[in-house]
PDB file of C-alpha atoms in Angstrom:
ATOM      1  CA  UNK A 101      10.072 -23.337  16.372  1.00 43.00           C
ATOM      2  CA  UNK A 102       8.243 -22.260  13.395  1.00 54.00           C
ATOM      3  CA  UNK A 103       5.157 -20.207  14.075  1.00 62.00           C
ATOM      4  CA  UNK A 104       1.792 -21.837  13.117  1.00 73.00           C
ATOM      5  CA  UNK A 105       0.507 -20.651   9.861  1.00 78.00           C
ATOM      6  CA  UNK A 106      -2.185 -21.593   7.255  1.00 80.00           C
ATOM      7  CA  UNK A 107      -0.368 -23.162   4.064  1.00 77.00           C
ATOM      8  CA  UNK A 108      -2.948 -21.770   1.877  1.00 79.00           C
ATOM      9  CA  UNK A 109      -3.553 -18.249   2.868  1.00 84.00           C
ATOM     10  CA  UNK A 110      -0.288 -18.005   4.893  1.00 82.00           C
ATOM     11  CA  UNK A 111      -2.109 -16.368   7.863  1.00 81.00           C
ATOM     12  CA  UNK A 112       0.014 -16.644  11.000  1.00 81.00           C
ATOM     13  CA  UNK A 113      -0.864 -16.491  14.700  1.00 77.00           C
ATOM     14  CA  UNK A 114       1.080 -13.267  14.919  1.00 79.00           C
ATOM     15  CA  UNK A 115      -1.123 -11.533  12.515  1.00 80.00           C
ATOM     16  CA  UNK A 116      -4.329 -13.296  13.579  1.00 80.00           C
ATOM     17  CA  UNK A 117      -4.214 -14.322  17.289  1.00 80.00           C
ATOM     18  CA  UNK A 118      -7.554 -16.116  17.065  1.00 79.00           C
ATOM     19  CA  UNK A 119      -6.308 -18.377  14.124  1.00 81.00           C
ATOM     20  CA  UNK A 120      -7.572 -21.958  14.235  1.00 82.00           C
ATOM     21  CA  UNK A 121      -6.028 -24.551  12.075  1.00 83.00           C
ATOM     22  CA  UNK A 122      -8.211 -27.579  11.139  1.00 82.00           C
ATOM     23  CA  UNK A 123      -7.300 -31.027   9.886  1.00 81.00           C
ATOM     24  CA  UNK A 124      -9.143 -33.818   8.258  1.00 76.00           C
ATOM     25  CA  UNK A 125      -8.358 -37.549   7.384  1.00 76.00           C
ATOM     26  CA  UNK A 126      -5.526 -36.602   5.051  1.00 77.00           C
ATOM     27  CA  UNK A 127      -3.716 -34.740   7.816  1.00 75.00           C
ATOM     28  CA  UNK A 128      -3.038 -31.490   5.934  1.00 79.00           C
ATOM     29  CA  UNK A 129      -3.951 -28.300   7.855  1.00 81.00           C
ATOM     30  CA  UNK A 130      -6.096 -25.384   6.877  1.00 82.00           C
ATOM     31  CA  UNK A 131      -7.416 -22.381   8.736  1.00 84.00           C
ATOM     32  CA  UNK A 132     -11.076 -22.106   9.598  1.00 82.00           C
ATOM     33  CA  UNK A 133     -11.672 -19.307   7.044  1.00 83.00           C
ATOM     34  CA  UNK A 134     -10.042 -21.428   4.134  1.00 84.00           C
ATOM     35  CA  UNK A 135     -12.055 -24.471   5.228  1.00 84.00           C
ATOM     36  CA  UNK A 136     -15.436 -22.376   4.916  1.00 81.00           C
ATOM     37  CA  UNK A 137     -14.374 -20.998   1.686  1.00 82.00           C
ATOM     38  CA  UNK A 138     -13.281 -24.254  -0.034  1.00 82.00           C
ATOM     39  CA  UNK A 139     -15.917 -26.481   1.441  1.00 81.00           C
ATOM     40  CA  UNK A 140     -18.829 -24.073   1.180  1.00 78.00           C
ATOM     41  CA  UNK A 141     -21.024 -26.774  -0.507  1.00 76.00           C
ATOM     42  CA  UNK A 142     -19.978 -29.336   2.159  1.00 77.00           C
ATOM     43  CA  UNK A 143     -17.455 -31.459   0.313  1.00 80.00           C
ATOM     44  CA  UNK A 144     -14.387 -30.754  -1.818  1.00 80.00           C
ATOM     45  CA  UNK A 145     -10.733 -31.856  -2.359  1.00 80.00           C
ATOM     46  CA  UNK A 146      -7.607 -31.123  -0.208  1.00 82.00           C
ATOM     47  CA  UNK A 147      -5.595 -28.401  -2.024  1.00 80.00           C
ATOM     48  CA  UNK A 148      -2.331 -30.267  -0.940  1.00 79.00           C
ATOM     49  CA  UNK A 149      -3.100 -33.949  -1.968  1.00 79.00           C
ATOM     50  CA  UNK A 150      -6.333 -33.820  -3.778  1.00 79.00           C
ATOM     51  CA  UNK A 151      -7.998 -36.315  -1.512  1.00 81.00           C
ATOM     52  CA  UNK A 152     -12.022 -35.814  -1.478  1.00 83.00           C
ATOM     53  CA  UNK A 153     -12.971 -34.390   1.980  1.00 82.00           C
ATOM     54  CA  UNK A 154     -16.266 -33.458   3.698  1.00 81.00           C
ATOM     55  CA  UNK A 155     -16.713 -30.135   5.843  1.00 78.00           C
ATOM     56  CA  UNK A 156     -18.184 -32.100   8.644  1.00 77.00           C
ATOM     57  CA  UNK A 157     -15.197 -34.217   9.215  1.00 75.00           C
ATOM     58  CA  UNK A 158     -12.799 -31.204   9.714  1.00 80.00           C
ATOM     59  CA  UNK A 159     -11.709 -30.726  13.446  1.00 79.00           C
ATOM     60  CA  UNK A 160      -9.661 -28.277  15.331  1.00 78.00           C
ATOM     61  CA  UNK A 161      -5.895 -29.173  15.177  1.00 74.00           C
ATOM     62  CA  UNK A 162      -4.467 -30.036  18.641  1.00 72.00           C
ATOM     63  CA  UNK A 163      -0.797 -30.818  17.926  1.00 71.00           C
ATOM     64  CA  UNK A 164       1.449 -28.318  16.217  1.00 71.00           C
ATOM     65  CA  UNK A 165       2.642 -30.963  13.817  1.00 73.00           C
ATOM     66  CA  UNK A 166      -0.094 -32.015  11.398  1.00 72.00           C
ATOM     67  CA  UNK A 167       1.438 -35.386  10.890  1.00 75.00           C
ATOM     68  CA  UNK A 168       1.192 -36.265  14.622  1.00 79.00           C
ATOM     69  CA  UNK A 169      -2.423 -35.044  14.361  1.00 77.00           C
ATOM     70  CA  UNK A 170      -3.009 -37.610  11.491  1.00 80.00           C
ATOM     71  CA  UNK A 171      -1.261 -40.331  13.294  1.00 83.00           C
ATOM     72  CA  UNK A 172      -3.459 -39.815  16.423  1.00 82.00           C
ATOM     73  CA  UNK A 173      -6.628 -39.716  14.331  1.00 81.00           C
ATOM     74  CA  UNK A 174      -5.665 -43.013  12.311  1.00 83.00           C
ATOM     75  CA  UNK A 175      -4.812 -44.590  15.880  1.00 86.00           C
ATOM     76  CA  UNK A 176      -8.154 -43.596  17.238  1.00 83.00           C
ATOM     77  CA  UNK A 177     -10.075 -45.037  14.282  1.00 83.00           C
ATOM     78  CA  UNK A 178      -8.106 -48.342  14.039  1.00 85.00           C
ATOM     79  CA  UNK A 179      -8.144 -49.122  17.786  1.00 84.00           C
ATOM     80  CA  UNK A 180     -12.003 -49.141  17.786  1.00 82.00           C
ATOM     81  CA  UNK A 181     -11.798 -52.419  16.083  1.00 83.00           C
ATOM     82  CA  UNK A 182      -8.374 -53.421  17.399  1.00 84.00           C
ATOM     83  CA  UNK A 183      -9.526 -53.631  21.002  1.00 82.00           C
ATOM     84  CA  UNK A 184      -8.340 -57.164  21.974  1.00 83.00           C
ATOM     85  CA  UNK A 185      -6.703 -57.643  25.156  1.00 83.00           C
ATOM     86  CA  UNK A 186      -3.996 -59.871  26.574  1.00 83.00           C
ATOM     87  CA  UNK A 187      -6.509 -62.321  28.027  1.00 83.00           C
ATOM     88  CA  UNK A 188      -8.016 -62.871  24.575  1.00 83.00           C
ATOM     89  CA  UNK A 189      -4.835 -64.693  23.411  1.00 85.00           C
ATOM     90  CA  UNK A 190      -3.598 -68.044  24.327  1.00 86.00           C
ATOM     91  CA  UNK A 191       0.157 -67.088  24.702  1.00 87.00           C
ATOM     92  CA  UNK A 192       2.013 -63.819  25.357  1.00 88.00           C
ATOM     93  CA  UNK A 193       3.763 -64.262  21.961  1.00 88.00           C
ATOM     94  CA  UNK A 194       0.425 -64.183  20.141  1.00 87.00           C
ATOM     95  CA  UNK A 195      -0.516 -61.020  21.894  1.00 87.00           C
ATOM     96  CA  UNK A 196       2.900 -59.423  21.108  1.00 89.00           C
ATOM     97  CA  UNK A 197       2.384 -60.375  17.342  1.00 88.00           C
ATOM     98  CA  UNK A 198      -1.009 -58.805  17.532  1.00 87.00           C
ATOM     99  CA  UNK A 199       0.441 -55.682  18.830  1.00 88.00           C
ATOM    100  CA  UNK A 200       3.101 -55.497  16.201  1.00 89.00           C
ATOM    101  CA  UNK A 201       0.354 -55.959  13.574  1.00 88.00           C
ATOM    102  CA  UNK A 202      -1.596 -53.121  14.959  1.00 87.00           C
ATOM    103  CA  UNK A 203       1.392 -50.861  14.819  1.00 88.00           C
ATOM    104  CA  UNK A 204       2.192 -51.751  11.163  1.00 89.00           C
ATOM    105  CA  UNK A 205      -1.438 -51.044  10.219  1.00 88.00           C
ATOM    106  CA  UNK A 206      -1.222 -47.528  11.891  1.00 86.00           C
ATOM    107  CA  UNK A 207       2.045 -46.871  10.231  1.00 88.00           C
ATOM    108  CA  UNK A 208       0.913 -47.706   6.767  1.00 86.00           C
ATOM    109  CA  UNK A 209      -2.236 -45.708   7.061  1.00 85.00           C
ATOM    110  CA  UNK A 210      -0.340 -42.731   8.417  1.00 83.00           C
ATOM    111  CA  UNK A 211       2.362 -42.837   5.693  1.00 84.00           C
ATOM    112  CA  UNK A 212       0.019 -43.829   2.965  1.00 81.00           C
ATOM    113  CA  UNK A 213       1.723 -47.186   2.413  1.00 84.00           C
ATOM    114  CA  UNK A 214      -0.330 -50.032   0.805  1.00 85.00           C
ATOM    115  CA  UNK A 215      -3.555 -48.437   1.684  1.00 84.00           C
ATOM    116  CA  UNK A 216      -5.920 -50.887  -0.182  1.00 87.00           C
ATOM    117  CA  UNK A 217      -4.038 -53.927   1.319  1.00 87.00           C
ATOM    118  CA  UNK A 218      -4.019 -52.457   4.718  1.00 87.00           C
ATOM    119  CA  UNK A 219      -7.799 -51.777   4.764  1.00 87.00           C
ATOM    120  CA  UNK A 220      -8.325 -55.396   3.449  1.00 88.00           C
ATOM    121  CA  UNK A 221      -6.369 -56.675   6.480  1.00 86.00           C
ATOM    122  CA  UNK A 222      -8.549 -54.646   8.757  1.00 87.00           C
ATOM    123  CA  UNK A 223     -11.831 -55.924   7.232  1.00 87.00           C
ATOM    124  CA  UNK A 224     -10.540 -59.430   7.580  1.00 87.00           C
ATOM    125  CA  UNK A 225      -9.652 -58.910  11.133  1.00 87.00           C
ATOM    126  CA  UNK A 226     -13.100 -57.540  11.787  1.00 85.00           C
ATOM    127  CA  UNK A 227     -14.745 -60.576  10.254  1.00 86.00           C
ATOM    128  CA  UNK A 228     -12.615 -63.110  12.045  1.00 86.00           C
ATOM    129  CA  UNK A 229     -12.883 -61.399  15.480  1.00 85.00           C
ATOM    130  CA  UNK A 230     -16.421 -59.931  15.220  1.00 84.00           C
ATOM    131  CA  UNK A 231     -17.758 -61.549  18.547  1.00 85.00           C
ATOM    132  CA  UNK A 232     -14.476 -60.530  20.590  1.00 85.00           C
ATOM    133  CA  UNK A 233     -14.650 -56.921  19.270  1.00 83.00           C
ATOM    134  CA  UNK A 234     -18.201 -56.512  20.258  1.00 84.00           C
ATOM    135  CA  UNK A 235     -17.684 -57.927  23.657  1.00 84.00           C
ATOM    136  CA  UNK A 236     -14.634 -55.639  24.400  1.00 81.00           C
ATOM    137  CA  UNK A 237     -16.581 -52.645  23.009  1.00 79.00           C
ATOM    138  CA  UNK A 238     -19.289 -53.344  25.648  1.00 80.00           C
ATOM    139  CA  UNK A 239     -16.750 -53.878  28.365  1.00 79.00           C
ATOM    140  CA  UNK A 240     -14.861 -50.754  27.401  1.00 76.00           C
ATOM    141  CA  UNK A 241     -18.195 -48.813  27.510  1.00 73.00           C
ATOM    142  CA  UNK A 242     -18.873 -50.109  31.064  1.00 76.00           C
ATOM    143  CA  UNK A 243     -15.480 -49.234  32.102  1.00 74.00           C
ATOM    144  CA  UNK A 244     -15.694 -45.605  30.708  1.00 76.00           C
ATOM    145  CA  UNK A 245     -19.079 -45.208  32.388  1.00 75.00           C
ATOM    146  CA  UNK A 246     -17.720 -46.275  35.851  1.00 75.00           C
ATOM    147  CA  UNK A 247     -14.858 -43.845  35.314  1.00 77.00           C
ATOM    148  CA  UNK A 248     -17.099 -41.080  34.419  1.00 77.00           C
ATOM    149  CA  UNK A 249     -19.252 -41.784  37.519  1.00 79.00           C
ATOM    150  CA  UNK A 250     -16.268 -41.825  39.820  1.00 80.00           C
ATOM    151  CA  UNK A 251     -14.863 -38.561  38.178  1.00 81.00           C
ATOM    152  CA  UNK A 252     -18.413 -36.930  38.580  1.00 81.00           C
ATOM    153  CA  UNK A 253     -18.612 -38.216  42.280  1.00 83.00           C
ATOM    154  CA  UNK A 254     -15.166 -36.690  42.870  1.00 84.00           C
ATOM    155  CA  UNK A 255     -16.136 -33.402  41.239  1.00 84.00           C
ATOM    156  CA  UNK A 256     -19.293 -33.263  43.364  1.00 85.00           C
ATOM    157  CA  UNK A 257     -17.264 -33.916  46.536  1.00 85.00           C
ATOM    158  CA  UNK A 258     -14.693 -31.061  45.553  1.00 86.00           C
ATOM    159  CA  UNK A 259     -17.709 -28.652  44.680  1.00 86.00           C
ATOM    160  CA  UNK A 260     -19.404 -29.431  47.987  1.00 86.00           C
ATOM    161  CA  UNK A 261     -16.318 -28.764  49.971  1.00 87.00           C
ATOM    162  CA  UNK A 262     -15.604 -25.558  48.096  1.00 87.00           C
ATOM    163  CA  UNK A 263     -19.249 -24.442  48.716  1.00 87.00           C
ATOM    164  CA  UNK A 264     -18.791 -25.253  52.451  1.00 87.00           C
ATOM    165  CA  UNK A 265     -15.605 -23.108  52.628  1.00 88.00           C
ATOM    166  CA  UNK A 266     -17.326 -20.280  50.943  1.00 86.00           C
ATOM    167  CA  UNK A 267     -20.287 -20.554  53.132  1.00 86.00           C
ATOM    168  CA  UNK A 268     -18.053 -20.466  56.237  1.00 85.00           C
ATOM    169  CA  UNK A 269     -16.094 -17.548  55.101  1.00 85.00           C
ATOM    170  CA  UNK A 270     -19.409 -15.692  54.401  1.00 86.00           C
ATOM    171  CA  UNK A 271     -20.727 -16.344  57.822  1.00 85.00           C
ATOM    172  CA  UNK A 272     -17.439 -15.258  59.317  1.00 84.00           C
ATOM    173  CA  UNK A 273     -17.808 -11.949  57.456  1.00 85.00           C
ATOM    174  CA  UNK A 274     -21.398 -11.552  58.618  1.00 85.00           C
ATOM    175  CA  UNK A 275     -20.404 -12.225  62.159  1.00 83.00           C
ATOM    176  CA  UNK A 276     -17.574  -9.546  61.948  1.00 82.00           C
ATOM    177  CA  UNK A 277     -20.070  -7.061  60.473  1.00 84.00           C
ATOM    178  CA  UNK A 278     -22.628  -7.615  63.460  1.00 82.00           C
ATOM    179  CA  UNK A 279     -19.841  -7.250  65.996  1.00 81.00           C
ATOM    180  CA  UNK A 280     -18.723  -3.935  64.342  1.00 82.00           C
ATOM    181  CA  UNK A 281     -22.318  -2.750  64.227  1.00 82.00           C
ATOM    182  CA  UNK A 282     -22.733  -3.542  67.815  1.00 81.00           C
ATOM    183  CA  UNK A 283     -19.602  -1.918  68.824  1.00 78.00           C
ATOM    184  CA  UNK A 284     -20.633   1.252  66.912  1.00 81.00           C
ATOM    185  CA  UNK A 285     -23.996   1.229  68.665  1.00 79.00           C
ATOM    186  CA  UNK A 286     -22.415   0.819  72.202  1.00 78.00           C
ATOM    187  CA  UNK A 287     -20.100   3.646  71.445  1.00 76.00           C
ATOM    188  CA  UNK A 288     -23.090   6.009  70.230  1.00 78.00           C
ATOM    189  CA  UNK A 289     -25.544   5.156  72.999  1.00 76.00           C
ATOM    190  CA  UNK A 290     -23.824   3.725  75.984  1.00 75.00           C
ATOM    191  CA  UNK A 291     -22.867   6.134  78.959  1.00 75.00           C
ATOM    192  CA  UNK A 292     -19.542   4.225  79.570  1.00 77.00           C
ATOM    193  CA  UNK A 293     -16.145   5.356  78.257  1.00 79.00           C
ATOM    194  CA  UNK A 294     -15.115   4.382  74.846  1.00 80.00           C
ATOM    195  CA  UNK A 295     -11.961   2.761  76.252  1.00 82.00           C
ATOM    196  CA  UNK A 296     -13.959   0.512  78.567  1.00 80.00           C
ATOM    197  CA  UNK A 297     -16.324  -0.514  75.716  1.00 78.00           C
ATOM    198  CA  UNK A 298     -13.540  -1.343  73.304  1.00 80.00           C
ATOM    199  CA  UNK A 299     -11.805  -3.441  76.159  1.00 82.00           C
ATOM    200  CA  UNK A 300     -15.089  -5.193  76.828  1.00 82.00           C
ATOM    201  CA  UNK A 301     -15.551  -6.246  73.085  1.00 80.00           C
ATOM    202  CA  UNK A 302     -11.721  -7.292  72.942  1.00 82.00           C
ATOM    203  CA  UNK A 303     -12.292  -9.546  75.831  1.00 83.00           C
ATOM    204  CA  UNK A 304     -15.513 -10.972  74.447  1.00 80.00           C
ATOM    205  CA  UNK A 305     -13.627 -11.841  71.264  1.00 79.00           C
ATOM    206  CA  UNK A 306     -10.795 -13.402  72.886  1.00 80.00           C
ATOM    207  CA  UNK A 307     -13.077 -15.640  75.027  1.00 79.00           C
ATOM    208  CA  UNK A 308     -14.922 -16.691  71.777  1.00 77.00           C
ATOM    209  CA  UNK A 309     -11.607 -17.620  70.007  1.00 77.00           C
ATOM    210  CA  UNK A 310     -10.620 -19.687  73.239  1.00 77.00           C
ATOM    211  CA  UNK A 311     -14.124 -21.542  73.088  1.00 75.00           C
ATOM    212  CA  UNK A 312     -13.541 -22.473  69.438  1.00 71.00           C
ATOM    213  CA  UNK A 313      -9.972 -23.685  70.238  1.00 73.00           C
ATOM    214  CA  UNK A 314     -11.406 -25.958  72.945  1.00 71.00           C
ATOM    215  CA  UNK A 315     -14.102 -27.334  70.755  1.00 67.00           C
ATOM    216  CA  UNK A 316     -11.586 -28.125  67.971  1.00 61.00           C
ATOM    217  CA  UNK A 317      -9.471 -29.920  70.444  1.00 64.00           C
ATOM    218  CA  UNK A 318     -12.331 -32.035  71.772  1.00 63.00           C
ATOM    219  CA  UNK A 319     -13.394 -33.147  68.207  1.00 55.00           C
ATOM    220  CA  UNK A 320     -12.620 -36.858  67.661  1.00 60.00           C
ATOM    221  CA  UNK A 321      -9.890 -37.623  65.012  1.00 62.00           C
ATOM    222  CA  UNK A 322     -11.100 -38.494  61.671  1.00 53.00           C
ATOM    223  CA  UNK A 323     -11.456 -42.237  61.210  1.00 58.00           C
ATOM    224  CA  UNK A 324      -8.891 -43.858  58.918  1.00 59.00           C
ATOM    225  CA  UNK A 325     -10.589 -45.478  55.702  1.00 61.00           C
ATOM    226  CA  UNK A 326      -7.681 -47.790  54.955  1.00 59.00           C
ATOM    227  CA  UNK A 327      -4.905 -49.772  56.441  1.00 57.00           C
ATOM    228  CA  UNK A 328      -1.251 -48.601  56.235  1.00 58.00           C
ATOM    229  CA  UNK A 329      -0.811 -51.158  53.363  1.00 55.00           C
ATOM    230  CA  UNK A 330      -3.365 -49.305  51.226  1.00 56.00           C
ATOM    231  CA  UNK A 331      -6.136 -51.890  51.713  1.00 56.00           C
ATOM    232  CA  UNK A 332      -9.502 -50.296  52.211  1.00 59.00           C
ATOM    233  CA  UNK A 333     -11.605 -51.204  55.198  1.00 58.00           C
ATOM    234  CA  UNK A 334     -14.455 -53.552  54.144  1.00 57.00           C
ATOM    235  CA  UNK A 335     -12.562 -54.605  51.065  1.00 55.00           C
ATOM    236  CA  UNK A 336     -13.175 -58.261  50.016  1.00 57.00           C
ATOM    237  CA  UNK A 337     -10.167 -60.600  50.828  1.00 55.00           C
ATOM    238  CA  UNK A 338      -9.246 -62.741  47.798  1.00 57.00           C
ATOM    239  CA  UNK A 339      -9.556 -66.558  48.064  1.00 58.00           C
ATOM    240  CA  UNK A 340      -5.868 -66.986  48.100  1.00 60.00           C
ATOM    241  CA  UNK A 341      -5.496 -64.219  50.722  1.00 61.00           C
ATOM    242  CA  UNK A 342      -3.181 -61.262  50.445  1.00 60.00           C
ATOM    243  CA  UNK A 343       0.545 -61.490  50.113  1.00 63.00           C
ATOM    244  CA  UNK A 344       2.314 -61.232  53.477  1.00 65.00           C
ATOM    245  CA  UNK A 345       4.100 -57.986  54.354  1.00 62.00           C
ATOM    246  CA  UNK A 346       7.774 -58.665  53.819  1.00 60.00           C
ATOM    247  CA  UNK A 347       9.869 -58.266  57.074  1.00 63.00           C
ATOM    248  CA  UNK A 348      13.395 -56.875  57.010  1.00 62.00           C
ATOM    249  CA  UNK A 349      14.927 -60.301  58.154  1.00 64.00           C
ATOM    250  CA  UNK A 350      12.921 -62.003  55.371  1.00 61.00           C
ATOM    251  CA  UNK A 351      14.354 -60.047  52.487  1.00 64.00           C
ATOM    252  CA  UNK A 352      18.191 -60.156  52.286  1.00 73.00           C
ATOM    253  CA  UNK A 353      19.938 -57.290  50.667  1.00 78.00           C
ATOM    254  CA  UNK A 354      20.673 -57.477  47.047  1.00 81.00           C
ATOM    255  CA  UNK A 355      24.266 -58.393  46.074  1.00 86.00           C
ATOM    256  CA  UNK A 356      25.657 -57.782  42.645  1.00 87.00           C
ATOM    257  CA  UNK A 357      27.419 -60.703  41.041  1.00 88.00           C
ATOM    258  CA  UNK A 358      29.040 -59.981  37.684  1.00 85.00           C
ATOM    259  CA  UNK A 359      27.776 -62.024  34.746  1.00 83.00           C
ATOM    260  CA  UNK A 360      30.087 -64.736  33.563  1.00 81.00           C
ATOM    261  CA  UNK A 361      29.520 -65.638  29.893  1.00 79.00           C
ATOM    262  CA  UNK A 362      31.165 -69.041  28.862  1.00 80.00           C
ATOM    263  CA  UNK A 363      32.611 -68.053  25.486  1.00 79.00           C
ATOM    264  CA  UNK A 364      34.336 -71.300  24.524  1.00 82.00           C
ATOM    265  CA  UNK A 365      36.769 -69.304  22.421  1.00 83.00           C
ATOM    266  CA  UNK A 366      39.717 -66.898  22.721  1.00 85.00           C
ATOM    267  CA  UNK A 367      39.265 -63.844  24.934  1.00 85.00           C
ATOM    268  CA  UNK A 368      38.173 -60.769  22.793  1.00 86.00           C
ATOM    269  CA  UNK A 369      39.925 -57.548  23.041  1.00 88.00           C
ATOM    270  CA  UNK A 370      38.686 -54.923  25.566  1.00 86.00           C
ATOM    271  CA  UNK A 371      37.697 -51.346  25.010  1.00 85.00           C
ATOM    272  CA  UNK A 372      41.249 -49.819  25.086  1.00 86.00           C
ATOM    273  CA  UNK A 373      42.800 -52.523  22.939  1.00 87.00           C
ATOM    274  CA  UNK A 374      40.243 -51.777  20.122  1.00 85.00           C
ATOM    275  CA  UNK A 375      42.415 -48.762  19.397  1.00 84.00           C
ATOM    276  CA  UNK A 376      45.772 -49.994  20.292  1.00 86.00           C
ATOM    277  CA  UNK A 377      45.431 -53.000  18.080  1.00 87.00           C
ATOM    278  CA  UNK A 378      43.829 -51.123  15.201  1.00 85.00           C
ATOM    279  CA  UNK A 379      40.518 -52.992  15.104  1.00 85.00           C
ATOM    280  CA  UNK A 380      38.687 -49.760  15.055  1.00 85.00           C
ATOM    281  CA  UNK A 381      40.281 -48.848  11.646  1.00 84.00           C
ATOM    282  CA  UNK A 382      38.004 -51.206   9.871  1.00 82.00           C
ATOM    283  CA  UNK A 383      34.800 -49.799  11.280  1.00 83.00           C
ATOM    284  CA  UNK A 384      33.270 -46.609   9.841  1.00 85.00           C
ATOM    285  CA  UNK A 385      33.045 -43.580  12.048  1.00 85.00           C
ATOM    286  CA  UNK A 386      29.625 -42.791  13.789  1.00 84.00           C
ATOM    287  CA  UNK A 387      27.755 -39.834  12.401  1.00 86.00           C
ATOM    288  CA  UNK A 388      26.602 -36.901  14.450  1.00 85.00           C
ATOM    289  CA  UNK A 389      22.992 -38.122  14.574  1.00 84.00           C
ATOM    290  CA  UNK A 390      24.217 -41.730  15.661  1.00 84.00           C
ATOM    291  CA  UNK A 391      26.468 -40.234  18.364  1.00 83.00           C
ATOM    292  CA  UNK A 392      23.429 -38.209  19.602  1.00 84.00           C
ATOM    293  CA  UNK A 393      21.426 -41.444  19.877  1.00 84.00           C
ATOM    294  CA  UNK A 394      24.288 -43.068  21.892  1.00 83.00           C
ATOM    295  CA  UNK A 395      25.825 -45.003  19.223  1.00 84.00           C
ATOM    296  CA  UNK A 396      29.737 -45.393  18.997  1.00 86.00           C
ATOM    297  CA  UNK A 397      31.847 -47.200  16.464  1.00 85.00           C
ATOM    298  CA  UNK A 398      33.577 -49.034  19.352  1.00 86.00           C
ATOM    299  CA  UNK A 399      30.366 -50.664  20.386  1.00 87.00           C
ATOM    300  CA  UNK A 400      29.760 -52.148  16.962  1.00 86.00           C
ATOM    301  CA  UNK A 401      33.450 -53.328  16.703  1.00 87.00           C
ATOM    302  CA  UNK A 402      33.424 -54.829  20.096  1.00 87.00           C
ATOM    303  CA  UNK A 403      30.291 -56.724  19.420  1.00 87.00           C
ATOM    304  CA  UNK A 404      31.512 -57.946  15.989  1.00 87.00           C
ATOM    305  CA  UNK A 405      34.759 -59.262  17.487  1.00 86.00           C
ATOM    306  CA  UNK A 406      32.931 -60.964  20.481  1.00 85.00           C
ATOM    307  CA  UNK A 407      30.474 -62.756  18.088  1.00 86.00           C
ATOM    308  CA  UNK A 408      33.613 -63.729  15.816  1.00 86.00           C
ATOM    309  CA  UNK A 409      35.488 -65.136  18.872  1.00 84.00           C
ATOM    310  CA  UNK A 410      32.622 -66.905  20.444  1.00 83.00           C
ATOM    311  CA  UNK A 411      32.617 -70.668  20.021  1.00 79.00           C
ATOM    312  CA  UNK A 412      35.724 -71.014  17.942  1.00 81.00           C
ATOM    313  CA  UNK A 413      36.873 -73.883  20.349  1.00 79.00           C
ATOM    314  CA  UNK A 414      33.725 -75.724  20.063  1.00 69.00           C
ATOM    315  CA  UNK A 415      33.944 -79.082  18.101  1.00 59.00           C
ATOM    316  CA  UNK A 416      31.098 -81.185  16.803  1.00 51.00           C
ATOM    317  CA  UNK A 417      31.186 -85.047  16.782  1.00 46.00           C
ATOM    318  CA  UNK A 418      29.878 -86.603  13.737  1.00 43.00           C
ATOM    319  CA  UNK A 419      27.704 -89.611  14.721  1.00 46.00           C
ATOM    320  CA  UNK A 420      27.261 -92.105  12.030  1.00 47.00           C
ATOM    321  CA  UNK A 421      24.373 -94.450  12.337  1.00 47.00           C
ATOM    322  CA  UNK A 422      24.443 -97.916  11.330  1.00 46.00           C
ATOM    323  CA  UNK A 423      22.982 -98.356   7.709  1.00 41.00           C
TER     324      UNK A 423
END
């Protein structure tokens, strides 16, 4: 893996451990020192591609690859407007077409392909879906606020639990310190022997530990907050009710049945016959990159033969209407 380095001043992480690479909308990285030097007046051009940039738009690079950083920035900016959901479409096909268009726009902006035309598509989409975009932005804002409240509440519970544990440990230390001081005072001023005093304190400590164990055993168990199915107590039941929990007798075991494809043609050769009958000779050999991706020449050859043989026995009847 190549070490991170500024492409302009060639400073590396090895020579400067505090090196911070920063990127802008163009996706080319610069170290913080070069950004301060080149954009001293607040604006300037990228030394790699010459795109006009502003100093305020630079941000710390998170990913090692600047191209990935650019793609994530483009995706964030585009999805502020392309925030439609599946329920905003009449059919699943329309929603899938929308997702495909979204990925095409992100790809074009990331790779500098048809920038003007792509921005025009974005403007047209914003004009045509202005109300839906505004509604989804408000909905997303509420969901983010609810999520932040839940995270803040969970954080507060964690801090209170941590504070209670610290306070309990501190009280235990103070108690041990008082017992130690009391033992020292007894040894210094009591007329009894040291052995009897130590034995008395040992018995007293043992009695306290037994008392604590009795209290812990007598404490009631913590009440459950949800059923074994994961449904919380007090949760509203839907109008249609919950789905019944399947029983073992109601759910038969899965039995595999091989798929039978009606080919209506001659039986194509199998995997071994591809080499024996020299079908594979007419297909180019897969490259190392293709093999790494799981592609084999036999797969392409077998698929081509199956498609060629399929439906060869089919016949069409010509129906002539009365003229």
